[in-house]
Short mmCIF file of C-alpha atoms in Angstrom, two decimals:
data_model
loop_
_atom_site.label_atom_id
_atom_site.label_comp_id
_atom_site.label_asym_id
_atom_site.label_seq_id
_atom_site.Cartn_x
_atom_site.Cartn_y
_atom_site.Cartn_z
CA MET A 3 106.41 69.01 83.33
CA LYS A 4 103.77 70.65 81.20
CA THR A 5 102.84 74.27 81.84
CA ASP A 6 99.15 73.51 82.29
CA GLU A 7 99.96 71.00 85.04
CA ARG A 8 101.71 73.50 87.28
CA ARG A 9 99.85 74.81 90.32
CA ILE A 10 100.65 77.54 92.83
CA TRP A 11 98.94 77.82 96.19
CA GLY A 12 99.13 80.82 98.52
CA LEU A 13 98.08 80.23 102.13
CA LEU A 14 96.56 83.42 103.54
CA GLY A 15 96.21 84.13 107.26
CA LYS A 16 95.12 87.11 109.35
CA ASN A 17 98.21 89.34 108.90
CA LYS A 18 97.57 91.82 106.09
CA GLY A 19 101.26 92.59 105.49
CA ASP A 20 102.19 88.91 105.21
CA ASN A 21 99.21 88.26 102.93
CA THR A 22 100.29 91.11 100.66
CA GLN A 23 103.75 89.59 100.27
CA ILE A 24 102.28 86.16 99.52
CA GLU A 25 100.04 87.68 96.86
CA VAL A 26 102.91 89.65 95.27
CA LEU A 27 105.14 86.58 95.08
CA CYS A 28 102.36 84.24 93.90
CA HIS A 29 101.29 86.61 91.13
CA ALA A 30 104.88 87.17 89.99
CA LEU A 31 105.53 83.42 89.91
CA GLY A 32 102.21 82.81 88.19
CA THR A 33 103.07 85.33 85.48
CA SER A 34 106.44 83.66 84.99
CA LEU A 35 104.91 80.18 84.71
CA GLY A 36 101.74 81.17 82.89
CA VAL A 37 99.33 80.00 85.61
CA VAL A 38 96.79 81.65 87.91
CA PRO A 39 97.62 81.20 91.62
CA ASP A 40 95.06 79.62 93.91
CA PHE A 41 94.74 81.48 97.22
CA LYS A 42 93.47 79.61 100.29
CA SER A 43 92.19 81.77 103.16
CA LEU A 44 92.80 79.59 106.22
CA PRO A 45 92.25 81.33 109.57
CA CYS A 46 93.55 79.47 112.60
CA LYS A 47 90.77 78.32 114.94
CA HIS A 48 93.14 78.47 117.95
CA ARG A 49 94.66 81.56 119.53
CA PHE A 50 97.68 79.67 120.82
CA VAL A 51 99.41 76.61 119.36
CA ALA A 52 102.40 74.53 120.40
CA PRO A 53 105.86 75.10 118.86
CA ASN A 54 106.16 73.76 115.33
CA ILE A 55 108.83 71.22 116.24
CA LEU A 56 106.19 69.51 118.41
CA ARG A 57 103.19 69.73 116.09
CA GLY A 58 103.96 67.31 113.27
CA THR A 59 102.14 67.47 109.93
CA ASN A 60 98.41 67.93 110.38
CA LEU A 61 95.42 70.23 109.90
CA SER A 62 94.47 70.57 113.57
CA ILE A 63 94.51 74.39 113.49
CA LEU A 64 91.82 74.48 110.76
CA SER A 65 88.06 74.21 110.98
CA ARG A 66 86.34 71.34 109.16
CA THR A 67 85.13 73.77 106.49
CA ASP A 68 88.65 75.07 105.84
CA ARG A 69 90.08 71.57 105.67
CA GLU A 70 87.79 70.96 102.71
CA LYS A 71 89.67 73.67 100.79
CA LEU A 72 92.77 71.47 100.68
CA LYS A 73 92.27 68.80 98.05
CA ALA A 74 94.27 67.29 95.21
CA GLU A 75 95.49 68.28 92.68
CA TRP A 76 98.38 69.26 94.93
CA PRO A 77 100.45 72.34 94.07
CA ASP A 78 103.95 72.40 92.67
CA VAL A 79 104.69 75.40 94.89
CA LEU A 80 103.03 76.39 98.14
CA ILE A 81 103.78 79.89 99.46
CA GLY A 82 102.94 80.81 103.05
CA SER A 83 104.11 82.87 105.99
CA GLY A 84 104.17 82.98 109.76
CA ARG A 85 104.22 80.20 112.32
CA LYS A 86 100.76 78.64 112.46
CA HIS A 87 100.43 77.51 108.84
CA VAL A 88 103.68 75.53 108.89
CA THR A 89 102.03 72.23 109.83
CA VAL A 90 99.36 72.77 107.15
CA ALA A 91 102.02 73.35 104.49
CA ARG A 92 103.92 70.25 105.55
CA TRP A 93 100.70 68.21 105.47
CA VAL A 94 100.11 69.33 101.88
CA GLN A 95 103.69 68.46 100.99
CA LYS A 96 103.24 64.99 102.50
CA GLN A 97 100.04 64.40 100.50
CA SER A 98 101.92 65.31 97.32
CA LYS A 99 104.58 62.69 98.15
CA ASN A 100 107.06 65.55 98.69
CA ARG A 101 106.54 66.98 95.20
CA THR A 102 105.21 70.29 96.56
CA LYS A 103 107.96 72.85 97.17
CA LEU A 104 107.52 75.01 100.28
CA VAL A 105 108.38 78.70 100.02
CA TRP A 106 108.02 80.65 103.24
CA ILE A 107 107.97 84.41 103.84
CA GLY A 108 109.29 86.02 107.01
CA ARG A 109 110.10 83.81 109.99
CA PRO A 110 108.60 80.31 110.21
CA LYS A 111 109.74 79.54 113.79
CA ALA A 112 110.52 76.01 112.65
CA PRO A 113 113.57 74.10 111.42
CA LEU A 114 114.71 76.04 108.39
CA ASP A 115 115.54 72.90 106.40
CA TRP A 116 111.83 72.06 106.32
CA PHE A 117 111.52 74.71 103.61
CA ASP A 118 112.87 74.79 100.10
CA LEU A 119 113.18 78.58 100.24
CA VAL A 120 112.70 81.16 103.02
CA VAL A 121 112.32 84.78 101.90
CA SER A 122 113.03 86.96 104.92
CA THR A 123 113.78 90.56 105.91
CA PRO A 124 116.26 92.05 108.42
CA GLN A 125 113.88 92.41 111.37
CA TYR A 126 113.75 88.64 111.83
CA GLY A 127 117.51 88.17 112.32
CA LEU A 128 117.73 84.79 110.59
CA PRO A 129 121.14 83.19 109.98
CA THR A 130 122.68 82.86 106.54
CA ALA A 131 121.90 79.59 104.74
CA PRO A 132 121.63 78.42 101.10
CA ASN A 133 117.82 78.27 101.28
CA ILE A 134 117.39 81.73 102.86
CA TYR A 135 116.98 84.79 100.65
CA LYS A 136 117.20 88.10 102.50
CA LEU A 137 115.37 91.18 101.26
CA PRO A 138 116.02 94.68 102.68
CA LEU A 139 112.27 95.37 102.83
CA PRO A 140 109.03 93.39 102.49
CA LEU A 141 107.56 92.80 99.05
CA VAL A 142 104.87 95.32 98.10
CA PRO A 143 102.66 95.55 95.00
CA ASP A 144 103.69 97.63 92.00
CA LYS A 145 103.03 101.32 92.57
CA VAL A 146 99.51 102.31 91.56
CA LYS A 147 99.21 105.94 90.51
CA VAL A 148 96.30 107.49 92.40
CA SER A 149 95.13 111.01 91.67
CA ALA A 150 95.39 113.54 94.46
CA PHE A 151 92.16 114.60 96.07
CA ALA A 152 90.62 117.61 94.29
CA GLN A 153 90.74 119.73 97.43
CA TRP A 154 94.55 119.45 97.49
CA ALA A 155 94.97 121.31 94.19
CA GLN A 156 95.67 124.70 95.79
CA LEU A 157 97.94 123.40 98.55
CA PRO A 158 101.50 124.79 98.43
CA ARG A 159 104.21 122.38 97.35
CA PRO A 160 106.27 120.43 98.13
CA TRP A 161 103.77 118.02 99.59
CA ILE A 162 105.30 116.18 102.55
CA GLY A 163 103.53 112.88 103.16
CA VAL A 164 103.53 112.00 106.85
CA LEU A 165 102.64 108.34 107.46
CA VAL A 166 101.99 107.66 111.15
CA GLY A 167 101.51 104.21 112.62
CA GLY A 168 101.25 103.49 116.32
CA THR A 169 102.49 101.48 119.25
CA THR A 170 103.33 97.99 118.06
CA PHE A 171 105.02 96.31 120.99
CA PRO A 172 107.91 96.56 121.63
CA LEU A 173 107.91 99.92 119.76
CA LEU A 174 106.19 102.70 121.70
CA LEU A 175 104.43 105.74 120.27
CA ASN A 176 104.03 107.44 123.65
CA THR A 177 103.80 111.07 124.77
CA THR A 178 107.56 111.63 124.58
CA ALA A 179 107.71 110.15 121.07
CA ILE A 180 104.74 112.23 119.89
CA GLU A 181 106.36 115.45 121.12
CA LYS A 182 109.58 114.56 119.30
CA LEU A 183 107.64 113.59 116.16
CA GLY A 184 105.77 116.89 116.27
CA ARG A 185 109.09 118.78 116.41
CA CYS A 186 110.44 116.63 113.57
CA ILE A 187 107.43 117.41 111.33
CA THR A 188 107.60 121.14 112.14
CA GLU A 189 111.34 121.29 111.50
CA ILE A 190 111.07 119.58 108.12
CA GLN A 191 108.15 121.72 106.97
CA ASN A 192 110.01 124.87 108.04
CA LYS A 193 113.03 123.67 106.07
CA TYR A 194 111.26 122.77 102.81
CA GLY A 195 108.03 124.78 103.02
CA GLY A 196 104.96 123.34 101.35
CA THR A 197 102.22 121.32 103.03
CA CYS A 198 102.26 118.26 105.27
CA LEU A 199 99.69 115.61 104.34
CA VAL A 200 99.36 113.62 107.56
CA SER A 201 97.88 110.11 107.40
CA ILE A 202 96.91 108.69 110.80
CA SER A 203 96.38 104.92 110.88
CA PRO A 204 93.77 103.06 112.95
CA ARG A 205 96.64 101.89 115.19
CA THR A 206 97.57 105.42 116.22
CA GLY A 207 94.72 106.00 118.66
CA SER A 208 92.55 109.11 118.92
CA ASP A 209 94.33 110.61 121.95
CA VAL A 210 97.75 110.27 120.33
CA ALA A 211 96.43 111.66 117.02
CA GLU A 212 94.88 114.70 118.71
CA LYS A 213 98.10 115.38 120.60
CA LEU A 214 100.12 115.22 117.37
CA GLN A 215 97.66 117.47 115.54
CA SER A 216 98.12 120.12 118.22
CA LEU A 217 101.91 120.07 117.77
CA ILE A 218 102.31 120.45 114.00
CA PRO A 219 101.87 123.46 111.69
CA ASP A 220 98.28 124.71 111.37
CA ASN A 221 98.33 124.53 107.58
CA SER A 222 98.89 120.76 107.62
CA GLU A 223 96.19 118.50 106.18
CA PHE A 224 95.29 115.86 108.77
CA PHE A 225 93.54 112.60 107.81
CA PHE A 226 92.27 109.73 109.92
CA VAL A 227 92.62 106.69 107.69
CA THR A 228 89.48 104.56 107.53
CA LYS A 229 88.61 101.23 105.97
CA ASN A 230 86.51 103.02 103.35
CA LYS A 231 88.80 103.09 100.31
CA ARG A 232 86.89 106.00 98.78
CA ASP A 233 87.76 108.24 101.74
CA ASN A 234 91.17 106.75 102.44
CA PRO A 235 93.96 109.16 101.37
CA HIS A 236 96.84 106.75 101.97
CA GLN A 237 97.45 105.76 98.34
CA ALA A 238 96.92 109.31 97.12
CA ILE A 239 99.53 110.56 99.61
CA LEU A 240 101.96 107.85 98.47
CA SER A 241 101.41 108.78 94.82
CA GLY A 242 101.44 112.56 95.12
CA SER A 243 103.92 113.46 97.85
CA ASP A 244 107.31 114.94 97.01
CA ARG A 245 108.99 113.57 100.15
CA PHE A 246 107.98 111.61 103.24
CA ILE A 247 108.16 111.36 107.00
CA VAL A 248 107.38 107.79 108.10
CA THR A 249 107.21 106.27 111.56
CA GLY A 250 109.33 103.12 111.74
CA ASP A 251 106.81 100.77 113.34
CA SER A 252 105.57 99.11 110.13
CA ALA A 253 107.86 97.35 107.66
CA THR A 254 105.15 97.49 104.99
CA MET A 255 104.61 101.23 105.43
CA MET A 256 108.35 101.83 105.13
CA ALA A 257 108.50 99.68 101.99
CA GLU A 258 105.58 101.52 100.38
CA ALA A 259 107.32 104.86 100.89
CA CYS A 260 110.76 103.62 99.84
CA VAL A 261 109.66 102.19 96.49
CA THR A 262 108.45 105.66 95.45
CA GLY A 263 112.10 106.72 95.23
CA LYS A 264 111.32 109.98 97.09
CA PRO A 265 113.43 111.34 100.01
CA ILE A 266 112.36 109.93 103.37
CA GLU A 267 112.87 110.97 106.96
CA LEU A 268 112.27 107.91 109.10
CA PHE A 269 111.10 108.46 112.67
CA ALA A 270 112.30 105.54 114.81
CA LEU A 271 110.19 104.74 117.87
CA LYS A 272 111.65 103.83 121.24
CA ARG A 273 111.79 100.12 122.02
CA SER A 274 110.50 98.81 125.35
CA VAL A 275 113.27 97.92 127.80
CA PHE A 276 111.45 94.64 128.42
CA TRP A 277 112.08 93.43 124.85
CA PRO A 278 115.35 91.59 124.16
CA ARG A 279 117.46 92.26 121.10
CA TRP A 280 119.60 89.57 119.53
CA GLY A 281 120.22 88.00 116.15
CA ALA A 282 121.49 84.64 114.95
CA ARG A 283 124.35 85.34 112.57
CA ASN A 284 126.55 82.47 113.71
CA GLY A 285 127.56 80.17 116.55
CA LEU A 286 125.22 78.36 118.94
CA LEU A 287 122.36 80.83 118.52
CA ALA A 288 122.40 80.39 114.74
CA TRP A 289 122.32 76.59 115.19
CA LEU A 290 119.37 76.80 117.60
CA VAL A 291 117.44 79.01 115.17
CA THR A 292 118.27 76.76 112.23
CA LYS A 293 116.85 73.78 114.15
CA GLY A 294 113.66 75.68 115.06
CA ILE A 295 114.40 75.61 118.80
CA LEU A 296 114.70 79.40 119.14
CA ALA A 297 113.54 82.38 117.06
CA PRO A 298 115.19 85.82 117.31
CA PRO A 299 112.86 88.57 118.53
CA ARG A 300 111.49 90.83 115.81
CA ASP A 301 113.61 94.00 115.63
CA LEU A 302 112.59 96.66 113.07
CA SER A 303 115.67 98.73 113.88
CA ARG A 304 117.63 96.31 111.69
CA ILE A 305 115.61 97.58 108.71
CA HIS A 306 116.22 101.18 109.82
CA ASP A 307 119.97 100.55 109.91
CA VAL A 308 120.01 99.01 106.42
CA LEU A 309 118.05 101.94 104.95
CA ALA A 310 120.20 104.57 106.69
CA GLU A 311 123.44 102.85 105.69
CA HIS A 312 122.48 103.10 102.01
CA ALA A 313 121.26 106.72 102.34
CA ILE A 314 117.70 105.69 101.48
CA VAL A 315 116.40 107.39 104.63
CA LYS A 316 117.56 109.74 107.34
CA ILE A 317 116.64 108.51 110.80
CA TYR A 318 115.09 110.71 113.45
CA SER A 319 114.77 108.90 116.78
CA HIS A 320 113.49 109.49 120.29
CA GLU A 321 117.09 110.16 121.34
CA GLU A 322 119.14 111.61 118.50
CA ASP A 323 119.18 112.09 114.76
CA LYS A 324 121.50 109.95 112.69
CA GLY A 325 122.13 108.83 109.15
CA LYS A 326 123.17 110.44 105.91
CA SER A 327 120.89 112.90 104.18
CA PRO A 328 118.27 110.93 102.23
CA VAL A 329 118.81 111.06 98.50
CA GLY A 330 115.65 109.26 97.44
CA ARG A 331 117.39 106.11 96.28
CA GLN A 332 114.94 103.38 95.49
CA PRO A 333 115.68 99.85 96.77
CA ARG A 334 114.65 98.23 93.51
CA GLN A 335 112.30 95.35 94.16
CA GLU A 336 112.10 94.05 90.59
CA PRO A 337 115.62 92.52 90.31
CA MET A 338 115.29 90.84 93.71
CA LEU A 339 111.83 89.51 92.87
CA SER A 340 113.16 88.15 89.57
CA GLU A 341 115.96 86.39 91.42
CA ILE A 342 113.50 84.81 93.85
CA ILE A 343 111.34 83.63 90.93
CA GLY A 344 114.42 82.11 89.31
CA LYS A 345 115.21 80.17 92.49
CA ILE A 346 111.65 78.85 92.70
CA ARG A 347 111.65 77.81 89.06
CA ASP A 348 114.87 75.90 89.70
CA LEU A 349 113.18 74.13 92.60
CA ILE A 350 110.33 72.99 90.37
CA HIS A 351 112.55 71.72 87.59
CA PRO A 352 116.31 72.05 88.31
CA GLY A 353 118.48 73.04 85.38
CA ALA A 354 115.62 73.24 82.90
CA GLU A 355 114.52 76.16 80.76
CA LEU A 356 110.91 76.58 81.82
#
């Protein structure tokens, strides 16, 4: 296979975190193979769709305009994520006469042997299989150094970056959690001194944000994150902070903080009692998940446990504090990403030096 014949497609949906991982993996693979990835933005025209095991291989979720984006020459590798794009990916593979290799990120909610490689993280609870590669955290872009805002220059150090998300069912950022988080922030600032740089996401909600602001030290800098990148302090806080407090409702937000290598206190939100918790390590449940009949419920506490076990974070929760003291170990993404790229290259041309 000649280098200039290779093609990589990334199927982008509506989930920003999933799209980021697709872009990271596509660009890394493209660099390795010497090609520029082709990204296809394909929003689903339906809110609800049938289970993948019933949907076949078709483009029924796409508008006529978006179907026109899928034309030969077919890719050597197609990288996607989530549930809805599975039938689209399989349709592309069928058009290529099964030459296209399917690489999926996260949890496809489909028979796992439909995919050449599934790159997943602990919250999805997938079973162990030869075509499943498990990462401790989602893929995030290389750290971009962003200068601190000029008005921070006189703020006492250390700077404690506080990254606050919001209720993402089944995790609840309610009044009880906010009061506990406020005590956690105050305790840590009293312990280390310095200044808290608090980043409030659009998911937090104004009432919750105002309640939190009333509970933390007065000398904290409080920012409502907006979509305007010029006014958005998120990347500057990630670049400039000496340590972090992060709410555990976003796998991407945890990953962004962890790759800085700085000490992290992770605040774990309470899970709704109406949300089940089970995984599929082995036995009948693992078989049902492998066949695409069941999918384990998303459980971010599995990521929390992995990070605490390796002393990457200390966990503060709505109930009790646990975990070793954080030492700022960095879960290095580069070796794992290189291993994934190696597996994909083997899929394209087994046993060859590409």
